[in-house]
Coordinates of C-alpha atoms in Angstrom, one line a residue:
X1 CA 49.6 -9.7 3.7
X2 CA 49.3 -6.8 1.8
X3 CA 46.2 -4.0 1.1
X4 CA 45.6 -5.2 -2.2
X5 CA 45.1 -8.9 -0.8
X6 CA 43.2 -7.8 2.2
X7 CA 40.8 -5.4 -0.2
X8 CA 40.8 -8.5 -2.5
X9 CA 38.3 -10.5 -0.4
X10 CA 36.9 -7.6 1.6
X11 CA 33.9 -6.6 -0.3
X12 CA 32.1 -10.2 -0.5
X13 CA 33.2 -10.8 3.1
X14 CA 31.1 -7.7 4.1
X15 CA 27.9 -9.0 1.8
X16 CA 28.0 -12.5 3.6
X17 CA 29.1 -11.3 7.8
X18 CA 27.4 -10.6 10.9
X19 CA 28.0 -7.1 12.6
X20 CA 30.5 -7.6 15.5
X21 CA 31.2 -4.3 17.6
X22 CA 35.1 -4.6 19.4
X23 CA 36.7 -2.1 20.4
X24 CA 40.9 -2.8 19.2
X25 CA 42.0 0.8 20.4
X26 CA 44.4 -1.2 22.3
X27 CA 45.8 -2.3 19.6
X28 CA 49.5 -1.2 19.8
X29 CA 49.8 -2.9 23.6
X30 CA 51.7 -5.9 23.8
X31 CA 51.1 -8.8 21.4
X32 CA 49.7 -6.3 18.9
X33 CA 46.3 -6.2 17.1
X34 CA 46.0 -10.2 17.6
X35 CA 46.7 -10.3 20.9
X36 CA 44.1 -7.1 21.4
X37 CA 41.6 -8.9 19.7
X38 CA 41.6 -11.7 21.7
X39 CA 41.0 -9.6 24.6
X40 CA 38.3 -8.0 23.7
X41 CA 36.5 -11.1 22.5
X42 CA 37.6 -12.6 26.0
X43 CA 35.9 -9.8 27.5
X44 CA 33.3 -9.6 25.8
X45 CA 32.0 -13.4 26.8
X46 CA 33.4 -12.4 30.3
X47 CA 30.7 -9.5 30.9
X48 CA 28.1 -11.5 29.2
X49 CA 27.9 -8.8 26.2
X50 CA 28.6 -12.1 23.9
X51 CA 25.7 -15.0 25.7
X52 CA 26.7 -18.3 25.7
X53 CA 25.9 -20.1 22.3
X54 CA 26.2 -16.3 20.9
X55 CA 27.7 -17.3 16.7
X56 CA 30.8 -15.4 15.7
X57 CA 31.1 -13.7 12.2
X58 CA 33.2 -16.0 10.0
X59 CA 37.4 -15.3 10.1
X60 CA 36.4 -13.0 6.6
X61 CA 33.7 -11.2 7.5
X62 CA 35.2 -10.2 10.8
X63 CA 38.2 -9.5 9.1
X64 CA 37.3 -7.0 6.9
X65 CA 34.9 -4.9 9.4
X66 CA 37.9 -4.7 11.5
X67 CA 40.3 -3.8 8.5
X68 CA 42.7 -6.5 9.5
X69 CA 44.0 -9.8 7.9
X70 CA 42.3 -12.9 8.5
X71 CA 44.7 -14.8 9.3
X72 CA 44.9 -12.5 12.6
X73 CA 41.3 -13.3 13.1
X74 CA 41.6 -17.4 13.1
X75 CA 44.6 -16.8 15.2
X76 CA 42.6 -15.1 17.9
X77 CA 39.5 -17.6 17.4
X78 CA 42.0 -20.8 17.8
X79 CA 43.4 -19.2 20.8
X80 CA 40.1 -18.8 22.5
X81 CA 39.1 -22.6 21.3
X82 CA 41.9 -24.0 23.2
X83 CA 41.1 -21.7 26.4
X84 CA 37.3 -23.0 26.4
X85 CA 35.6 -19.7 26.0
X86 CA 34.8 -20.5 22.4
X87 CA 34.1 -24.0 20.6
X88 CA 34.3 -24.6 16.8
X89 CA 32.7 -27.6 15.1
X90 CA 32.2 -28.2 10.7
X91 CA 29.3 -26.7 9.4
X92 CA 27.9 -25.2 12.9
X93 CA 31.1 -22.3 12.8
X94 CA 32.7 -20.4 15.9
X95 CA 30.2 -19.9 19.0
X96 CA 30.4 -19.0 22.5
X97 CA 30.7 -21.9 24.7
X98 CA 28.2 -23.0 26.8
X99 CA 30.2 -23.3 29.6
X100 CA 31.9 -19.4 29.4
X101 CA 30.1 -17.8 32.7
X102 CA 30.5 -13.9 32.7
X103 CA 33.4 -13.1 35.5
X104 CA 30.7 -10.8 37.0
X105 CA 27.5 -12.9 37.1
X106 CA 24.5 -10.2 36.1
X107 CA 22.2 -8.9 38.7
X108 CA 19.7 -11.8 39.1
X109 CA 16.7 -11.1 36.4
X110 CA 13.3 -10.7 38.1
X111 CA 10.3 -11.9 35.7
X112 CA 8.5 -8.7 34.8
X113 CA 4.8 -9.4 34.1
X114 CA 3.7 -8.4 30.9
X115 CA 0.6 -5.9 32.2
X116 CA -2.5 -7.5 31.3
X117 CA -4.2 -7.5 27.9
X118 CA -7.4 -6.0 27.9
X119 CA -9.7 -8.8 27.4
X120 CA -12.1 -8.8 24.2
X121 CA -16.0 -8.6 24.3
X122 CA -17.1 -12.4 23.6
X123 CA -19.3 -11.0 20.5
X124 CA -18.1 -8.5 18.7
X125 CA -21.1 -6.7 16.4
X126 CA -19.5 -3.2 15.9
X127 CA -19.8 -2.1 13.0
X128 CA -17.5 -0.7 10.6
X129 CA -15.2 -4.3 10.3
X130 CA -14.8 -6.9 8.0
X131 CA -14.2 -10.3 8.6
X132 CA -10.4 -10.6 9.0
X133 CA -10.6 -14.9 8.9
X134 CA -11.4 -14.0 5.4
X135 CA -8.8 -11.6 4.0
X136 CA -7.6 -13.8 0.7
X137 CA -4.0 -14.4 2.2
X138 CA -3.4 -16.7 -0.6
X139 CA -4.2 -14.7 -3.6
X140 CA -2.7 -11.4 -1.7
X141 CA 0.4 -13.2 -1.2
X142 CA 0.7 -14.1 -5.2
X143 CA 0.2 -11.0 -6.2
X144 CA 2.8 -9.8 -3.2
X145 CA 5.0 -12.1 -4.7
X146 CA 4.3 -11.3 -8.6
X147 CA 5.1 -7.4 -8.0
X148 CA 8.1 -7.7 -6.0
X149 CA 9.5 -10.3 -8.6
X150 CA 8.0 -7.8 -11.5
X151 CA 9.1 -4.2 -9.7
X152 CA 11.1 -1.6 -11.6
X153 CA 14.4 -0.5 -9.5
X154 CA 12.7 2.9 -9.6
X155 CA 10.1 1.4 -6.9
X156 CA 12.7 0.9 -4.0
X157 CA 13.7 4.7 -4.5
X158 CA 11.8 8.1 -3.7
X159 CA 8.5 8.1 -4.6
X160 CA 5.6 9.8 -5.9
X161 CA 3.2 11.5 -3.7
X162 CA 0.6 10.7 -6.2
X163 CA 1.4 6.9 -5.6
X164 CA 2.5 4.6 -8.2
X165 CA 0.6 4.5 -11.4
X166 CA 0.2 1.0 -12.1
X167 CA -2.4 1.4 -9.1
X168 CA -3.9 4.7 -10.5
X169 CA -4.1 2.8 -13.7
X170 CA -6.1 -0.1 -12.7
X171 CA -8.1 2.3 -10.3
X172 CA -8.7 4.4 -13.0
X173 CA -10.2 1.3 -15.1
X174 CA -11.9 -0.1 -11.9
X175 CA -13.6 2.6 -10.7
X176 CA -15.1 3.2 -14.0
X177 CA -16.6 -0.3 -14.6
X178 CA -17.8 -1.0 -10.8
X179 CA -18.5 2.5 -9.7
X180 CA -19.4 4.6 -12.7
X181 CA -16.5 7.3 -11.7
X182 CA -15.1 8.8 -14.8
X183 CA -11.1 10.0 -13.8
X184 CA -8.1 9.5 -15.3
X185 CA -4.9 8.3 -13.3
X186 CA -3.6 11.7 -13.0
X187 CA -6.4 12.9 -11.1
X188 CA -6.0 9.8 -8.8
X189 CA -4.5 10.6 -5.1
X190 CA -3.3 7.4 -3.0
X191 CA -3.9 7.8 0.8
X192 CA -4.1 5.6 4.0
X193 CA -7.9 5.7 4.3
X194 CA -10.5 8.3 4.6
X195 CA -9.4 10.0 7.3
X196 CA -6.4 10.4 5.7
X197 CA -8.2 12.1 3.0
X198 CA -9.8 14.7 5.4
X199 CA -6.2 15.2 7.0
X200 CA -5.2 16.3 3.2
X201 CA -8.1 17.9 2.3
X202 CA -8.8 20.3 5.5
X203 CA -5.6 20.4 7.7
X204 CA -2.7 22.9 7.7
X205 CA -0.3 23.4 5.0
X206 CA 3.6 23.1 5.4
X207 CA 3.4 27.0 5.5
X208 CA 0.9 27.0 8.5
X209 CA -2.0 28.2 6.2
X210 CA -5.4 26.7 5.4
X211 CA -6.0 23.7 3.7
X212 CA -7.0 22.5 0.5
X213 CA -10.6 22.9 1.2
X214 CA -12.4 25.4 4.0
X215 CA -15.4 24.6 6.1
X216 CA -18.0 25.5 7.0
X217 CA -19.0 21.8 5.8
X218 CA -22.0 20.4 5.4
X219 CA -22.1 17.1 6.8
X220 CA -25.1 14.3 7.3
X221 CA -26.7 14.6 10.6
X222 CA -25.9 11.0 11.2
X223 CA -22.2 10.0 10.7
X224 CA -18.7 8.8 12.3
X225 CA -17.9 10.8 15.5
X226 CA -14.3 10.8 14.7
X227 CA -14.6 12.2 11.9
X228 CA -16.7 15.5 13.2
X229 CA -13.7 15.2 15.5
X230 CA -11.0 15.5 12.6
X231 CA -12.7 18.4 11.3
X232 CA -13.5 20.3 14.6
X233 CA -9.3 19.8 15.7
X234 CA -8.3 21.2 11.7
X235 CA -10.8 24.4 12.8
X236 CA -13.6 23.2 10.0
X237 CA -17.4 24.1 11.4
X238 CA -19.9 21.3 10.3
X239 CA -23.0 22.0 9.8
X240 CA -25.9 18.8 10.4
X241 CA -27.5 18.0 7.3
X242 CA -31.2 16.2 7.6
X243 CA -32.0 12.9 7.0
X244 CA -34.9 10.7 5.8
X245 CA -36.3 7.9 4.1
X246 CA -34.6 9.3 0.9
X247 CA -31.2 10.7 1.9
X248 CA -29.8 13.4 2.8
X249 CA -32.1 16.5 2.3
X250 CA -30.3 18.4 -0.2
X251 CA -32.5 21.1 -0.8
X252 CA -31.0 22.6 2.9
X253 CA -28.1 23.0 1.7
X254 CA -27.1 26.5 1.6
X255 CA -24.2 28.9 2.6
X256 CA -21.6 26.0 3.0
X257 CA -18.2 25.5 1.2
X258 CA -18.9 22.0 0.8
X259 CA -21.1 18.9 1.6
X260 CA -19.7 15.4 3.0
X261 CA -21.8 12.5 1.8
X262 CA -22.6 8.7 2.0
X263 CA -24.7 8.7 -1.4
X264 CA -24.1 4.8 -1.7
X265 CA -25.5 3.5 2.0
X266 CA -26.1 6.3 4.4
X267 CA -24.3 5.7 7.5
X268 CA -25.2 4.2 9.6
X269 CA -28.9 4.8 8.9
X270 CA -28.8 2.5 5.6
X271 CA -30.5 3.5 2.6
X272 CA -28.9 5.3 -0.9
X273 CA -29.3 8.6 -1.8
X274 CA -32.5 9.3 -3.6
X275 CA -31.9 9.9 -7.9
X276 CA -33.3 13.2 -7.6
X277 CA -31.3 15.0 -4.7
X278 CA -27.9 13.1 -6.4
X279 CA -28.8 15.9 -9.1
X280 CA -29.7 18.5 -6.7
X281 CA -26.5 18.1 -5.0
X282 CA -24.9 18.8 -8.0
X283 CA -26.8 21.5 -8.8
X284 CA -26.1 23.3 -5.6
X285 CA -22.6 22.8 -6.4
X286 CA -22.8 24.3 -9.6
X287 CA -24.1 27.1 -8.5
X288 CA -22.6 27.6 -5.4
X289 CA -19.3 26.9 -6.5
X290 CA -18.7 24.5 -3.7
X291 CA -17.6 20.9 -3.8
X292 CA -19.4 17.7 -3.5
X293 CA -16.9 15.1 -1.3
X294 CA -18.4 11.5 -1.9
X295 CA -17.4 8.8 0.8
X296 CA -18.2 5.6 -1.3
X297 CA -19.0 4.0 2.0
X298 CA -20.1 0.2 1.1
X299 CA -20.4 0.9 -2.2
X300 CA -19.0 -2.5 -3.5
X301 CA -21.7 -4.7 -0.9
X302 CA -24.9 -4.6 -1.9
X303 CA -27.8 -7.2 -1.6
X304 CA -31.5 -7.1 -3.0
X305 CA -30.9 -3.7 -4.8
X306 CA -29.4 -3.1 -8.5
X307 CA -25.8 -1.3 -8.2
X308 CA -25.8 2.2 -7.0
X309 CA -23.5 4.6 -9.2
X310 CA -20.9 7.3 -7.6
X311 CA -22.4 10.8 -7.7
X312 CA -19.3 11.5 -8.9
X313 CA -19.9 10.1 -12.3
X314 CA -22.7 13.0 -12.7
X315 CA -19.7 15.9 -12.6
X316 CA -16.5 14.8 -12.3
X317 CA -15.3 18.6 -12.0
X318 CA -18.1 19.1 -8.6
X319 CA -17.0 16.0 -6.5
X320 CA -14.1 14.5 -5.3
X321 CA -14.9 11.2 -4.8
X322 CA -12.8 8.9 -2.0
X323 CA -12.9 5.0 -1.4
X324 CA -10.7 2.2 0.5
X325 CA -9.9 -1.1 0.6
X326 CA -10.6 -1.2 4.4
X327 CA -13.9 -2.8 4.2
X328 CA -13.7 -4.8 0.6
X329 CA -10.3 -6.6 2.0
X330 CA -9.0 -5.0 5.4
X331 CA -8.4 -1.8 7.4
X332 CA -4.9 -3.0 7.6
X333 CA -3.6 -2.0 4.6
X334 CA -3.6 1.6 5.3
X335 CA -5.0 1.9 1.3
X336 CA -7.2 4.1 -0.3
X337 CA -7.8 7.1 -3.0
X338 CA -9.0 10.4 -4.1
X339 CA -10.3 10.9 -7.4
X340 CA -10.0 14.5 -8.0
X341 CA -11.7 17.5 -9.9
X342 CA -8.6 18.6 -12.0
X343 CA -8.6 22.4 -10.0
X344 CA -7.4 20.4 -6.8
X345 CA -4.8 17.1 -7.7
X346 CA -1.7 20.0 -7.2
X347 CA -2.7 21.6 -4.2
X348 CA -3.2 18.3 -2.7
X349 CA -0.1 16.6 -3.8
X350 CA 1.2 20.1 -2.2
X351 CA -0.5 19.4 1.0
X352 CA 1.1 15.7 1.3
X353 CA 4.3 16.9 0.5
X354 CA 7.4 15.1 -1.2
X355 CA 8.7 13.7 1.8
X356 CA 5.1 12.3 3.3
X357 CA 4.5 8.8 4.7
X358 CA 2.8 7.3 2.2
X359 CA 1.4 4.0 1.8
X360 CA 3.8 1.5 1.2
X361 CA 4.6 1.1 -2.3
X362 CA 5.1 -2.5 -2.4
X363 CA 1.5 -2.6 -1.1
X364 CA 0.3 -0.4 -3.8
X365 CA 1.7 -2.8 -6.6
X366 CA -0.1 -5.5 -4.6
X367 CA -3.4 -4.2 -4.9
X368 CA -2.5 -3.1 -8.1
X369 CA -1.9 -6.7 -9.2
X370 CA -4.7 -7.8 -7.5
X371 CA -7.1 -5.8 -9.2
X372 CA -5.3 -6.2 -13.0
X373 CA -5.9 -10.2 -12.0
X374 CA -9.2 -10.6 -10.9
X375 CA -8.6 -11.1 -7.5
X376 CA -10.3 -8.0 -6.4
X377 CA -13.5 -9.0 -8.1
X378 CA -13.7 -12.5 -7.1
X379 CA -12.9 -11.9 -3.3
X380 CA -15.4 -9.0 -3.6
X381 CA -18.3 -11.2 -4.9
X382 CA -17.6 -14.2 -2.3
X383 CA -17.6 -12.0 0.1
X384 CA -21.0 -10.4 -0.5
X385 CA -22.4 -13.4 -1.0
X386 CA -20.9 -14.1 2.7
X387 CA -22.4 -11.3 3.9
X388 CA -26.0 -11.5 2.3
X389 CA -26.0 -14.6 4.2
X390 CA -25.4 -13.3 7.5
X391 CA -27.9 -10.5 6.8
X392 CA -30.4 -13.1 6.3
X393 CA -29.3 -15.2 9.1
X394 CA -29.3 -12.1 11.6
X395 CA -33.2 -10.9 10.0
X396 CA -34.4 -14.5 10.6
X397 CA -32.9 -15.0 14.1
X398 CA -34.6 -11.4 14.9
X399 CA -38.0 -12.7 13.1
X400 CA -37.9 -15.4 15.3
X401 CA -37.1 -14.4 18.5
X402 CA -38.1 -10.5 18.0
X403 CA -40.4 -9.8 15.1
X404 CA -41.0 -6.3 17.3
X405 CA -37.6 -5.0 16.2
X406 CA -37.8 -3.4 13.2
X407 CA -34.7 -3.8 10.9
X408 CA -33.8 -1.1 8.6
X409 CA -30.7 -0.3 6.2
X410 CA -30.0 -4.3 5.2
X411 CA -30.3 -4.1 1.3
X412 CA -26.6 -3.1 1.0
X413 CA -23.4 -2.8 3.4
X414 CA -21.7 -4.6 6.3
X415 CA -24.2 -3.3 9.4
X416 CA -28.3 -3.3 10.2
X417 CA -29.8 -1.0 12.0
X418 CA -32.1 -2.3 15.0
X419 CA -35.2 0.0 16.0
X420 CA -36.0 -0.4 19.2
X421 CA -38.8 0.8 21.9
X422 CA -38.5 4.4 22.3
X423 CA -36.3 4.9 25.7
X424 CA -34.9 1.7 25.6
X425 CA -31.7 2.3 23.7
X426 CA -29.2 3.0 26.7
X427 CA -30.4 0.3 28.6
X428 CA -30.4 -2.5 25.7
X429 CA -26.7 -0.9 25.0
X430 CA -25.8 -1.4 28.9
X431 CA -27.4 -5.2 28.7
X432 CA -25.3 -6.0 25.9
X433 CA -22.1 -5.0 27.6
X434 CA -22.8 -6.9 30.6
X435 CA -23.1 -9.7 28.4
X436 CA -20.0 -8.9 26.3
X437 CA -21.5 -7.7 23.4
X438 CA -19.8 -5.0 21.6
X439 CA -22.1 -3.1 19.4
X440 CA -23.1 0.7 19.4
X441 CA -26.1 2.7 20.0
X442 CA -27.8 4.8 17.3
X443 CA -27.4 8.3 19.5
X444 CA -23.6 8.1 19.3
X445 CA -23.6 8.7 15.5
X446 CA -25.8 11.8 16.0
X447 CA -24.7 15.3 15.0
X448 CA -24.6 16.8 18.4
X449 CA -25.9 20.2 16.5
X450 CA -28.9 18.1 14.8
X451 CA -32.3 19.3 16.1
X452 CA -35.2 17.2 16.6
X453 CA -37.7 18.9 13.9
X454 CA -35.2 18.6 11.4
X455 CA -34.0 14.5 12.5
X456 CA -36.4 13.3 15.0
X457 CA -34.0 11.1 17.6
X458 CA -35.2 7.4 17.3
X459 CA -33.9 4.6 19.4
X460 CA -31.8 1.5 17.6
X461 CA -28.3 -0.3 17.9
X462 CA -26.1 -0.3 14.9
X463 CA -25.3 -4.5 14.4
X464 CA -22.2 -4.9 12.3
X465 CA -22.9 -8.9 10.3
X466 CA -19.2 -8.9 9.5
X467 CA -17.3 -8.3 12.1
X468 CA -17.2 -11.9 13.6
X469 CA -15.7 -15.1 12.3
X470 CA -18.0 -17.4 10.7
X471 CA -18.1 -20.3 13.0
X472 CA -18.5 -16.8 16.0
X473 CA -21.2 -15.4 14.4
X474 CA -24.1 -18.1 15.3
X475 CA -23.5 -17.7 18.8
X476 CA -23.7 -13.6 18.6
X477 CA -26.7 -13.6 16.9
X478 CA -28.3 -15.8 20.6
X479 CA -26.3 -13.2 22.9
X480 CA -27.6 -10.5 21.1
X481 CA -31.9 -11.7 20.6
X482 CA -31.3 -12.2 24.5
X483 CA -30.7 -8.7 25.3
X484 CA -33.0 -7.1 23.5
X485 CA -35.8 -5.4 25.5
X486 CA -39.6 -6.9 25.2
X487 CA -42.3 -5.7 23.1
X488 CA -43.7 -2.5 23.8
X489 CA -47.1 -3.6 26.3
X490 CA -50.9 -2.0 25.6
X491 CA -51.4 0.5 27.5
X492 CA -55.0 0.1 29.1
X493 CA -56.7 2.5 27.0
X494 CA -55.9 0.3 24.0
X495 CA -57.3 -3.0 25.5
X496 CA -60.5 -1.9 26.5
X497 CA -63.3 -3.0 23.6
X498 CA -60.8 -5.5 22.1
X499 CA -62.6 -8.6 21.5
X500 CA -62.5 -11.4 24.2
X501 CA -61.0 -8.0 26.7
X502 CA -62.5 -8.1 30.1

């Protein structure tokens, strides 16, 4: 056969085969490149490299990886059918025969126990965790299937660090009608989250220099651990911020770069950020030339208040505002976004360089989709709705079993905060685990550097409603009303001259 017939049939052959590695160096020993063939497909059953009911590449596709005529190859196959190390039957193609046993049996396969998987608490009430039972696999998968069907060819090359603008887009007109946040999609930065946001903002640059933004950095004197611990390994000093009934307490604000804030619901105390300090923020920024970065943390979830607008809406150009889809949908999409003041979009395209892992670019048409569709809105709202009721479920359940325990922070977001006895935190959070209840104690989201004249210490367990499935959640709520410690007893003192008191 000549090359032109071989290449004839070659290229399709190569779209439709299985990968095959043989080695035909042999090839020029007796018999020639059929009879080397069949050796090395003999051997290869022999040593067991080709298991028994193993499927063969058709006599094409075979043929052209090899770069030999197919006849050559059905020659071979036919010759191995007749020996009994291979068996070929219509529709099912060439395999390994059951009955071809490796010359040199393998060394006899000892099971190897898998080590053993941590086991789970029984009720999991840490915060921080939607409800994965309820991520809207349905809908997701629609729009999954709508922008893979509706992608551009440009989407399965290099992309932009920016991400791709049909998500800025419907951010940019999402943001504004749910959140107040006034941007346009070129100020719009997609990341993996918000600590991926910090990473950009305040690590290294490619050159080994500082980051986008320098500490120090004011941040709230109650907040996520890890992400003090982000800062702290990029070489960024934070500086505790106090905290009370209103908010963060603006008006200490003073030699810092920049200030991190929860102005939506304070975690994990609970509460929004009081109308006037919003504009005193700003003002500080102003006229400090610093930089306002807003963590829109449960902003979408809230219950028995009116919606809380982003801070960012007051000056786009003082506040770089930052969200997710981690808790609206799930922490496993790796998606959210930086809306930028216009000074900073280069520098942090810059930082996440034109070669950087982003988010998956199929999953930012999803979302994209999902939000141009009105997926993102319905799923949001059946979800609060979900998650009022649990609130209400876990306030009743506490009213009932312990109206001492105060409940604070449960107008808005996906966690409660439980005040408890003073000096019966570490015990009720050592109860719980012997129980297997996962939850966390108040202390651990305390600013190590917080004093106690500026944020008095107050015991309490941060409850997360959402974390557990729904037909779960009724049995947490028991576990965790039976670990909680008793009401506080009268002293003596207070007894004496009560009525009926002996």
């Amino acid at each position: 056969m000549t090359d032109s017939r071989v290449n004839s049939w070659v290229d399709p052959a190569r779209r439709i085969g299985a990968d095959l590695h043989l080695d035909l160096s042999e090839s020029s020993g007796p018999g020639g490149r059929r009879a080397a063939l069949t050796r090395a497909l003999r051997d290869a059953v022999r040593s067991g490299r080709l298991a028994p009911g193993t499927r063969l590449p058709p006599y094409r596709s075979l043929a052209a990886d090899l770069g030999i005529a197919r006849n050559t190859v059905a020659d071979a196959y036919a010759e191995l059918v007749a020996e009994g190390w291979l068996t070929a039957r219509q529709g099912s193609g060439t395999r390994v025969a059951e009955r071809a046993e490796p010359l040199r049996r393998r060394a006899e396969r000892v099971p190897v126990k898998a080590p053993p998987r941590a086991r789970g608490p029984r009720h999991d009430l840490r915060q921080g965790t939607p409800d994965a039972s309820a991520f809207p696999r349905a809908a997701w998968s629609a729009s999954y299937r709508r922008a893979l069907q509706q992608a551009p060819n440009e989407v399965f090359g290099p992309g932009d660090p920016a991400g791709r603008i049909e998500l800025r887009e419907a951010l940019t007109e999402y943001l504004a009608r749910a959140r107040g946040v006034r941007t346009e999609p070129h100020r719009i930065v997609i990341c993996s989250g918000f600590a991926h946001a910090l990473r950009l903002l305040f690590g290294q640059d490619r050159a080994g220099g500082g980051g986008v933004l320098r500490g120090p950095l004011a941040v709230e004197a109650y907040g996520l651990g890890f992400h003090r611990e982000l800062l702290a390994a990029a070489g960024v000093r934070t500086v505790p911020l106090p905290l009370d009934e209103d908010g963060a307490r603006a008006d200490r604000l003073a030699r810092e770069r920049a200030v991190l804030l929860t102005p939506a619901h304070q975690f994990p105390t609970g509460g929004p950020l009081h109308p006037e300090r919003r504009a005193a923020v700003i003002d500080w920024a102003r006229a400090r030339g610093g930089v306002v970065l807003e963590d829109d943390y449960d902003g979408e979830f809230r219950y028995d208040r009116k919606p809380v607008g982003a801070v960012q809406g007051l000056d786009p150009e003082r506040v770089i505002f930052i969200g997710s889809v981690s808790k609206s949908l799930s922490p496993a999409l790796r998606l959210g976004w930086m809306v930028l003041p216009e000074r900073y979009v280069g520098d942090v395209l810059a930082a996440k360089g034109e070669r950087e892992a982003w988010v998956s670019v199929l999953d930012q048409l999803s979302l994209a989709d999902f939000i141009v569709s009105g997926a993102y809105d319905r799923h949001v709202r059946r979800m609060r709705q979900r998650y009022r009721s649990r609130r209400d479920r876990l306030v009743a359940a506490l009213a009932e079993h312990a109206p001492h325990v105060e409940v604070t922070g449960v107008a808005a977001g996906l966690h409660a905060v439980l005040r408890l006895p003073p000096g019966t935190e570490r015990s009720t959070v050592k109860a719980a685990t012997w129980q297997g209840i996962a939850l966390d104690g108040l202390a651990e989201f305390q600013h190590p550097e917080a004093t106690e004249e500026e944020t008095p210490a107050r015991d309490g367990i941060v409850v997360g409603c959402a974390t557990p499935s729904e037909h779960a959640y009724g049995a947490a709520l028991e576990a965790l009303c039976g670990v909680l410690p008793p009401a506080e007893e009268p002293t003596p003192g207070e007894s004496e001259g009560r009525p009926g008191s002996l």
